[in-house]
Short mmCIF file of C-alpha atoms in Angstrom, two decimals:
data_model
loop_
_atom_site.label_atom_id
_atom_site.label_comp_id
_atom_site.label_asym_id
_atom_site.label_seq_id
_atom_site.Cartn_x
_atom_site.Cartn_y
_atom_site.Cartn_z
CA MET T 1 12.24 26.01 -38.83
CA LYS T 2 10.56 23.31 -36.75
CA THR T 3 9.95 24.10 -33.12
CA VAL T 4 11.27 21.95 -30.30
CA PHE T 5 7.76 20.66 -29.66
CA GLU T 6 7.42 19.63 -33.29
CA LYS T 7 10.76 17.83 -33.32
CA VAL T 8 10.17 15.95 -30.07
CA PHE T 9 6.45 15.19 -30.25
CA GLN T 10 5.70 15.35 -34.02
CA LEU T 11 2.64 17.53 -33.50
CA SER T 12 1.77 17.99 -37.18
CA LYS T 13 1.79 14.23 -37.71
CA HIS T 14 -0.84 13.92 -34.99
CA LYS T 15 -2.83 16.84 -36.43
CA THR T 16 -2.42 19.07 -33.39
CA THR T 17 -0.60 22.23 -32.32
CA ALA T 18 1.43 23.36 -29.33
CA LYS T 19 -1.41 25.70 -28.31
CA THR T 20 -3.92 22.85 -28.34
CA GLU T 21 -1.62 20.61 -26.31
CA VAL T 22 -0.95 23.31 -23.70
CA MET T 23 -4.68 23.93 -23.28
CA ALA T 24 -5.32 20.19 -23.08
CA GLY T 25 -2.53 19.76 -20.53
CA ILE T 26 -3.89 22.49 -18.27
CA THR T 27 -7.39 21.02 -18.53
CA THR T 28 -6.11 17.55 -17.71
CA PHE T 29 -4.23 18.86 -14.68
CA MET T 30 -7.29 20.68 -13.40
CA THR T 31 -9.45 17.56 -13.72
CA MET T 32 -6.97 15.28 -11.94
CA ALA T 33 -5.42 17.67 -9.39
CA TYR T 34 -7.92 16.45 -6.79
CA ILE T 35 -5.63 13.44 -6.28
CA LEU T 36 -3.11 15.76 -4.57
CA ALA T 37 -5.64 16.26 -1.79
CA VAL T 38 -7.44 12.91 -1.83
CA ASN T 39 -4.41 10.61 -1.92
CA PRO T 40 -2.78 12.05 1.25
CA SER T 41 -6.16 11.85 2.97
CA VAL T 42 -6.59 8.17 2.04
CA LEU T 43 -3.04 7.03 2.79
CA SER T 44 -2.83 8.99 6.05
CA ALA T 45 -5.46 6.54 7.33
CA ALA T 46 -2.74 3.90 7.02
CA GLY T 47 -0.43 5.94 9.26
CA MET T 48 1.54 7.74 6.53
CA ASP T 49 2.45 11.41 6.83
CA ALA T 50 0.04 13.44 4.67
CA THR T 51 2.63 16.01 3.55
CA ALA T 52 5.10 13.27 2.60
CA VAL T 53 2.40 11.52 0.56
CA LEU T 54 1.53 14.83 -1.14
CA LEU T 55 5.14 15.32 -2.21
CA ALA T 56 5.54 11.69 -3.26
CA THR T 57 2.34 11.86 -5.30
CA ALA T 58 3.35 15.07 -7.08
CA LEU T 59 6.90 13.93 -7.89
CA SER T 60 5.85 10.44 -8.98
CA SER T 61 3.11 11.89 -11.18
CA PHE T 62 5.64 14.18 -12.84
CA ILE T 63 8.10 11.35 -13.49
CA GLY T 64 5.44 8.94 -14.75
CA THR T 65 3.84 11.52 -17.05
CA ALA T 66 7.24 12.62 -18.38
CA CYS T 67 8.06 8.97 -19.19
CA MET T 68 4.74 8.60 -21.01
CA ALA T 69 5.45 11.73 -23.05
CA LEU T 70 9.11 11.07 -23.89
CA MET T 71 9.01 7.27 -24.24
CA ALA T 72 5.59 6.72 -25.82
CA ASN T 73 4.73 10.19 -27.17
CA LEU T 74 1.17 9.75 -25.93
CA PRO T 75 -0.92 12.50 -24.26
CA PHE T 76 -1.81 10.46 -21.18
CA ALA T 77 -1.15 11.67 -17.63
CA LEU T 78 -0.27 9.39 -14.72
CA SER T 79 -0.79 9.67 -10.98
CA ALA T 80 -1.81 7.63 -7.94
CA GLY T 81 -4.85 5.59 -8.94
CA MET T 82 -8.09 5.83 -7.01
CA GLY T 83 -9.20 2.46 -5.72
CA LEU T 84 -5.63 1.21 -5.58
CA ASN T 85 -4.80 3.71 -2.83
CA ALA T 86 -7.94 2.68 -0.92
CA PHE T 87 -6.97 -0.98 -1.30
CA LEU T 88 -3.54 -0.23 0.16
CA ALA T 89 -4.85 1.77 3.12
CA TYR T 90 -8.09 0.07 4.08
CA THR T 91 -7.54 -3.55 2.96
CA VAL T 92 -3.82 -4.27 3.18
CA VAL T 93 -2.94 -2.05 6.17
CA LEU T 94 -6.11 -1.64 8.23
CA GLY T 95 -7.78 -4.89 7.15
CA MET T 96 -4.90 -7.38 6.90
CA GLY T 97 -2.80 -5.69 9.56
CA TYR T 98 0.37 -5.08 7.55
CA THR T 99 2.44 -1.94 7.96
CA TRP T 100 2.34 0.67 5.21
CA GLN T 101 6.01 -0.09 4.53
CA VAL T 102 5.08 -3.67 3.62
CA ALA T 103 2.25 -2.38 1.41
CA LEU T 104 4.66 -0.05 -0.43
CA LEU T 105 7.08 -2.95 -0.89
CA ALA T 106 4.25 -4.94 -2.50
CA VAL T 107 3.62 -2.02 -4.87
CA PHE T 108 7.36 -1.85 -5.66
CA VAL T 109 7.50 -5.57 -6.45
CA GLU T 110 4.38 -5.20 -8.58
CA GLY T 111 6.09 -2.41 -10.51
CA LEU T 112 9.17 -4.56 -11.15
CA ILE T 113 6.97 -7.39 -12.40
CA PHE T 114 5.27 -4.96 -14.76
CA VAL T 115 8.67 -3.77 -16.03
CA VAL T 116 9.61 -7.37 -16.87
CA LEU T 117 6.21 -8.06 -18.47
CA SER T 118 6.51 -4.90 -20.55
CA LEU T 119 10.01 -5.83 -21.72
CA THR T 120 8.92 -9.32 -22.75
CA ASN T 121 5.74 -8.26 -24.60
CA VAL T 122 3.60 -10.30 -22.18
CA ARG T 123 1.62 -7.29 -21.00
CA GLU T 124 1.03 -6.15 -24.57
CA ALA T 125 -0.14 -9.65 -25.50
CA ILE T 126 -2.59 -9.60 -22.58
CA PHE T 127 -3.90 -6.24 -23.77
CA ASN T 128 -4.42 -7.48 -27.33
CA ALA T 129 -6.03 -10.73 -26.15
CA ILE T 130 -8.82 -9.01 -24.22
CA PRO T 131 -11.99 -8.61 -26.31
CA LEU T 132 -12.75 -5.03 -27.34
CA THR T 133 -16.15 -5.14 -25.62
CA LEU T 134 -14.52 -6.07 -22.31
CA LYS T 135 -11.91 -3.33 -22.72
CA ARG T 136 -14.68 -0.80 -23.22
CA GLY T 137 -16.57 -2.21 -20.25
CA VAL T 138 -13.55 -1.76 -17.98
CA SER T 139 -13.07 1.85 -19.08
CA VAL T 140 -16.77 2.55 -18.49
CA GLY T 141 -16.51 0.99 -15.03
CA ILE T 142 -13.52 3.20 -14.16
CA GLY T 143 -15.40 6.25 -15.39
CA LEU T 144 -18.44 5.41 -13.28
CA PHE T 145 -16.19 4.88 -10.25
CA ILE T 146 -14.59 8.31 -10.68
CA CYS T 147 -18.05 9.82 -11.22
CA PHE T 148 -19.27 8.18 -8.01
CA ILE T 149 -16.34 9.63 -6.07
CA GLY T 150 -17.19 13.06 -7.48
CA LEU T 151 -20.83 12.71 -6.41
CA GLN T 152 -19.73 11.78 -2.89
CA ASN T 153 -17.21 14.59 -2.55
CA ALA T 154 -19.73 17.09 -3.89
CA GLY T 155 -22.31 16.01 -1.34
CA LEU T 156 -24.73 14.77 -3.99
CA ALA T 157 -24.50 11.10 -2.94
CA VAL T 158 -25.00 11.23 0.81
CA ASP T 159 -26.67 8.07 2.14
CA SER T 160 -24.43 6.69 4.89
CA ALA T 161 -25.15 3.05 4.07
CA THR T 162 -25.17 2.78 0.29
CA LEU T 163 -24.17 6.26 -0.93
CA VAL T 164 -26.83 6.15 -3.62
CA THR T 165 -29.34 8.61 -2.18
CA ILE T 166 -29.17 11.79 -4.23
CA SER T 167 -29.38 15.10 -2.38
CA THR T 168 -28.98 18.74 -3.40
CA HIS T 169 -28.58 19.94 0.17
CA GLY T 170 -25.65 22.24 0.84
CA ILE T 171 -23.72 24.82 -1.12
CA CYS T 172 -21.11 22.27 -2.31
CA ALA T 173 -23.77 20.16 -3.99
CA LEU T 174 -25.26 23.27 -5.59
CA LEU T 175 -21.87 24.43 -6.85
CA ALA T 176 -21.25 20.98 -8.36
CA LEU T 177 -24.52 21.16 -10.28
CA ILE T 178 -23.82 24.71 -11.42
CA GLY T 179 -20.36 23.68 -12.62
CA LEU T 180 -21.74 20.71 -14.56
CA PHE T 181 -24.38 22.93 -16.16
CA ILE T 182 -21.75 25.50 -17.22
CA MET T 183 -19.50 22.79 -18.72
CA ALA T 184 -22.40 21.16 -20.56
CA ALA T 185 -23.63 24.48 -21.94
CA LEU T 186 -20.16 25.49 -23.16
CA TYR T 187 -19.51 22.04 -24.62
CA LEU T 188 -22.82 21.99 -26.53
CA HIS T 189 -21.98 25.39 -27.97
CA HIS T 190 -18.59 24.03 -29.12
CA VAL T 191 -16.58 26.40 -26.95
CA ARG T 192 -12.92 25.36 -26.89
CA GLY T 193 -11.71 24.54 -23.40
CA ALA T 194 -15.27 24.06 -22.12
CA ILE T 195 -14.26 21.82 -19.22
CA LEU T 196 -11.41 24.09 -18.10
CA LEU T 197 -13.60 27.19 -18.34
CA GLY T 198 -16.34 25.40 -16.39
CA ILE T 199 -13.92 24.51 -13.60
CA LEU T 200 -12.57 28.07 -13.40
CA ALA T 201 -16.07 29.58 -13.46
CA THR T 202 -17.22 27.29 -10.65
CA TRP T 203 -14.14 28.22 -8.62
CA VAL T 204 -14.88 31.93 -9.02
CA ILE T 205 -18.52 31.42 -8.02
CA GLY T 206 -17.33 29.43 -4.99
CA MET T 207 -15.03 32.27 -3.88
CA ILE T 208 -17.93 34.69 -4.20
CA CYS T 209 -20.03 32.38 -2.02
CA GLN T 210 -17.23 32.29 0.56
CA VAL T 211 -17.01 36.10 0.65
CA ALA T 212 -20.79 36.29 1.03
CA GLY T 213 -20.68 33.80 3.91
CA ILE T 214 -22.73 31.18 2.05
CA TYR T 215 -19.75 28.82 2.03
CA VAL T 216 -17.95 28.60 5.38
CA PRO T 217 -14.53 26.87 5.45
CA ASP T 218 -14.30 24.05 8.00
CA PRO T 219 -10.91 22.27 7.61
CA ALA T 220 -11.73 19.76 10.36
CA ASN T 221 -14.52 18.37 8.17
CA GLY T 222 -12.73 18.74 4.84
CA PHE T 223 -14.12 22.13 3.77
CA TYR T 224 -11.13 24.31 2.97
CA THR T 225 -10.87 27.93 1.90
CA LEU T 226 -11.35 28.46 -1.84
CA PHE T 227 -8.84 31.29 -1.96
CA PRO T 228 -5.28 30.25 -2.87
CA THR T 229 -2.63 30.73 -0.21
CA MET T 230 1.09 31.11 -0.79
CA ALA T 231 3.14 28.79 1.40
CA LEU T 232 6.24 26.66 0.87
CA THR T 233 5.76 22.95 1.47
CA ASP T 234 8.23 21.32 3.85
CA PHE T 235 10.14 19.16 1.37
CA SER T 236 12.09 17.50 4.18
CA LYS T 237 8.89 15.59 4.99
CA LEU T 238 9.52 13.42 1.94
CA GLY T 239 12.17 11.61 3.97
CA LEU T 240 9.38 10.10 6.09
CA THR T 241 8.29 7.91 3.16
CA PHE T 242 11.18 7.94 0.67
CA GLY T 243 12.79 4.49 0.50
CA GLN T 244 10.69 3.19 3.38
CA CYS T 245 9.45 0.31 1.19
CA PHE T 246 12.86 -1.27 1.80
CA ASN T 247 12.63 -0.78 5.57
CA VAL T 248 10.58 -3.92 6.22
CA ASP T 249 10.83 -6.50 9.00
CA PHE T 250 10.02 -9.78 7.25
CA SER T 251 9.78 -11.67 10.52
CA ASN T 252 6.17 -10.56 10.85
CA VAL T 253 5.27 -10.93 7.16
CA GLY T 254 3.96 -14.24 5.85
CA ILE T 255 5.46 -14.90 2.41
CA VAL T 256 2.25 -16.47 1.07
CA ASN T 257 0.10 -13.56 2.19
CA PHE T 258 2.65 -11.10 0.83
CA ILE T 259 2.53 -12.80 -2.58
CA ILE T 260 -1.27 -12.62 -2.48
CA VAL T 261 -1.08 -8.89 -1.80
CA VAL T 262 1.40 -8.37 -4.66
CA PHE T 263 -0.80 -10.23 -7.14
CA SER T 264 -3.87 -8.40 -5.90
CA PHE T 265 -2.18 -5.10 -6.76
CA LEU T 266 -0.95 -6.65 -10.01
CA PHE T 267 -4.38 -7.87 -11.11
CA VAL T 268 -6.22 -4.66 -10.28
CA ASP T 269 -3.53 -2.44 -11.80
CA ILE T 270 -3.30 -4.32 -15.09
CA PHE T 271 -7.03 -4.04 -15.75
CA ASP T 272 -7.10 -0.47 -14.49
CA THR T 273 -4.31 0.54 -16.87
CA LEU T 274 -5.61 -1.41 -19.85
CA GLY T 275 -9.14 -0.13 -19.36
CA THR T 276 -7.94 3.45 -19.07
CA LEU T 277 -5.67 3.22 -22.11
CA ILE T 278 -8.44 1.80 -24.26
CA GLY T 279 -10.89 4.43 -22.98
CA VAL T 280 -8.75 7.50 -23.61
CA ALA T 281 -7.30 6.09 -26.85
CA THR T 282 -10.81 5.46 -28.16
CA LYS T 283 -11.83 9.02 -27.33
CA ALA T 284 -8.72 10.31 -29.12
CA ASP T 285 -9.30 8.00 -32.11
CA MET T 286 -5.89 6.36 -31.67
CA LEU T 287 -6.96 2.69 -31.99
CA ASP T 288 -6.58 0.64 -35.15
CA GLU T 289 -9.37 -1.41 -36.74
CA GLU T 290 -8.72 -4.33 -34.37
CA GLY T 291 -8.99 -2.15 -31.27
CA ARG T 292 -5.25 -2.13 -30.65
CA LEU T 293 -3.16 0.86 -29.62
CA PRO T 294 -0.06 1.19 -31.83
CA GLY T 295 3.05 1.76 -29.75
CA ILE T 296 1.46 0.53 -26.55
CA LYS T 297 4.66 -1.14 -25.32
CA PRO T 298 6.47 2.07 -24.27
CA ALA T 299 3.21 3.32 -22.72
CA LEU T 300 3.01 0.22 -20.54
CA MET T 301 6.69 0.61 -19.67
CA ALA T 302 6.12 4.23 -18.61
CA ASP T 303 3.24 3.07 -16.42
CA ALA T 304 5.44 0.38 -14.83
CA ILE T 305 8.26 2.87 -14.17
CA GLY T 306 5.79 5.26 -12.56
CA THR T 307 4.55 2.53 -10.21
CA THR T 308 8.08 1.54 -9.20
CA VAL T 309 9.22 5.12 -8.64
CA GLY T 310 6.03 5.92 -6.73
CA ALA T 311 6.59 3.06 -4.29
CA VAL T 312 10.12 4.30 -3.59
CA MET T 313 8.88 7.88 -3.16
CA GLY T 314 6.11 6.77 -0.83
CA THR T 315 2.77 6.55 -2.61
CA SER T 316 0.39 3.91 -3.90
CA THR T 317 0.30 2.54 -7.45
CA ILE T 318 0.91 5.13 -10.17
CA THR T 319 -1.31 4.48 -13.17
CA THR T 320 -2.69 6.15 -16.27
CA PHE T 321 -5.54 8.52 -15.43
CA VAL T 322 -8.89 8.28 -17.19
CA GLU T 323 -9.48 12.00 -16.58
#
């Protein structure tokens, strides 16, 4: 008798098993869970409540990823995109002077536009019209951007002006290097779950360093305890951002500038999503001979729904994650 997973996701057709998918899902979560800490930190700079953004990010990620799974049957996870959240906080709000409610409204409108484009095959046509070399270039650029963020957060890229000076000073930088070495060694020896095991091993080593006093938590500067703590999040905080994209005073918003902001989100998001889809689909050998992803339309629709829901919840653009 076929299992529920087999009936819903056609695992045998895709030459995979439930065990493989569970392991892959856990690994994917571990590699992208940083967004639950980074996104509230970025958007709080725009005046948004960090706990509300955390909840909005988690719920929107769940909804977007569930849509991708059930509508497109593709193993791609969605969450608040890096770069897009910085654009909202530092450019639209702090730079252009708009409120974060206006910025979220722009994201919501962008999501609706994407829904229409996905329904009318326009977005799919744009995807297929982009040369394969450019698609690969975009995915490489996104990967380098994520890598650069990792180097900064690990304390390996430290120069205050250009962030390109490499340093191995500090326990965090050392742990990052140790973790990369463990992952590489396991991967080269064809150990299944090499990335996940590398992350867990680095975490354990970090906790040992904290017990030994080598790593000292300093929450004020972003260095938190490595030991998990059990605490219930205040879900009522979600009300501080939920639906606030509709609470906008248009008397202080120039329509032309607002349209520019919407299309800025639109332009960045479309290339972000297309580049990510082509990158992960290439790695998974899902593209046809012409570099097209069969069944991309529901995937783009899931991405558009995630963006729209995320704006209502109270977070920046939800997009497919390259991780």
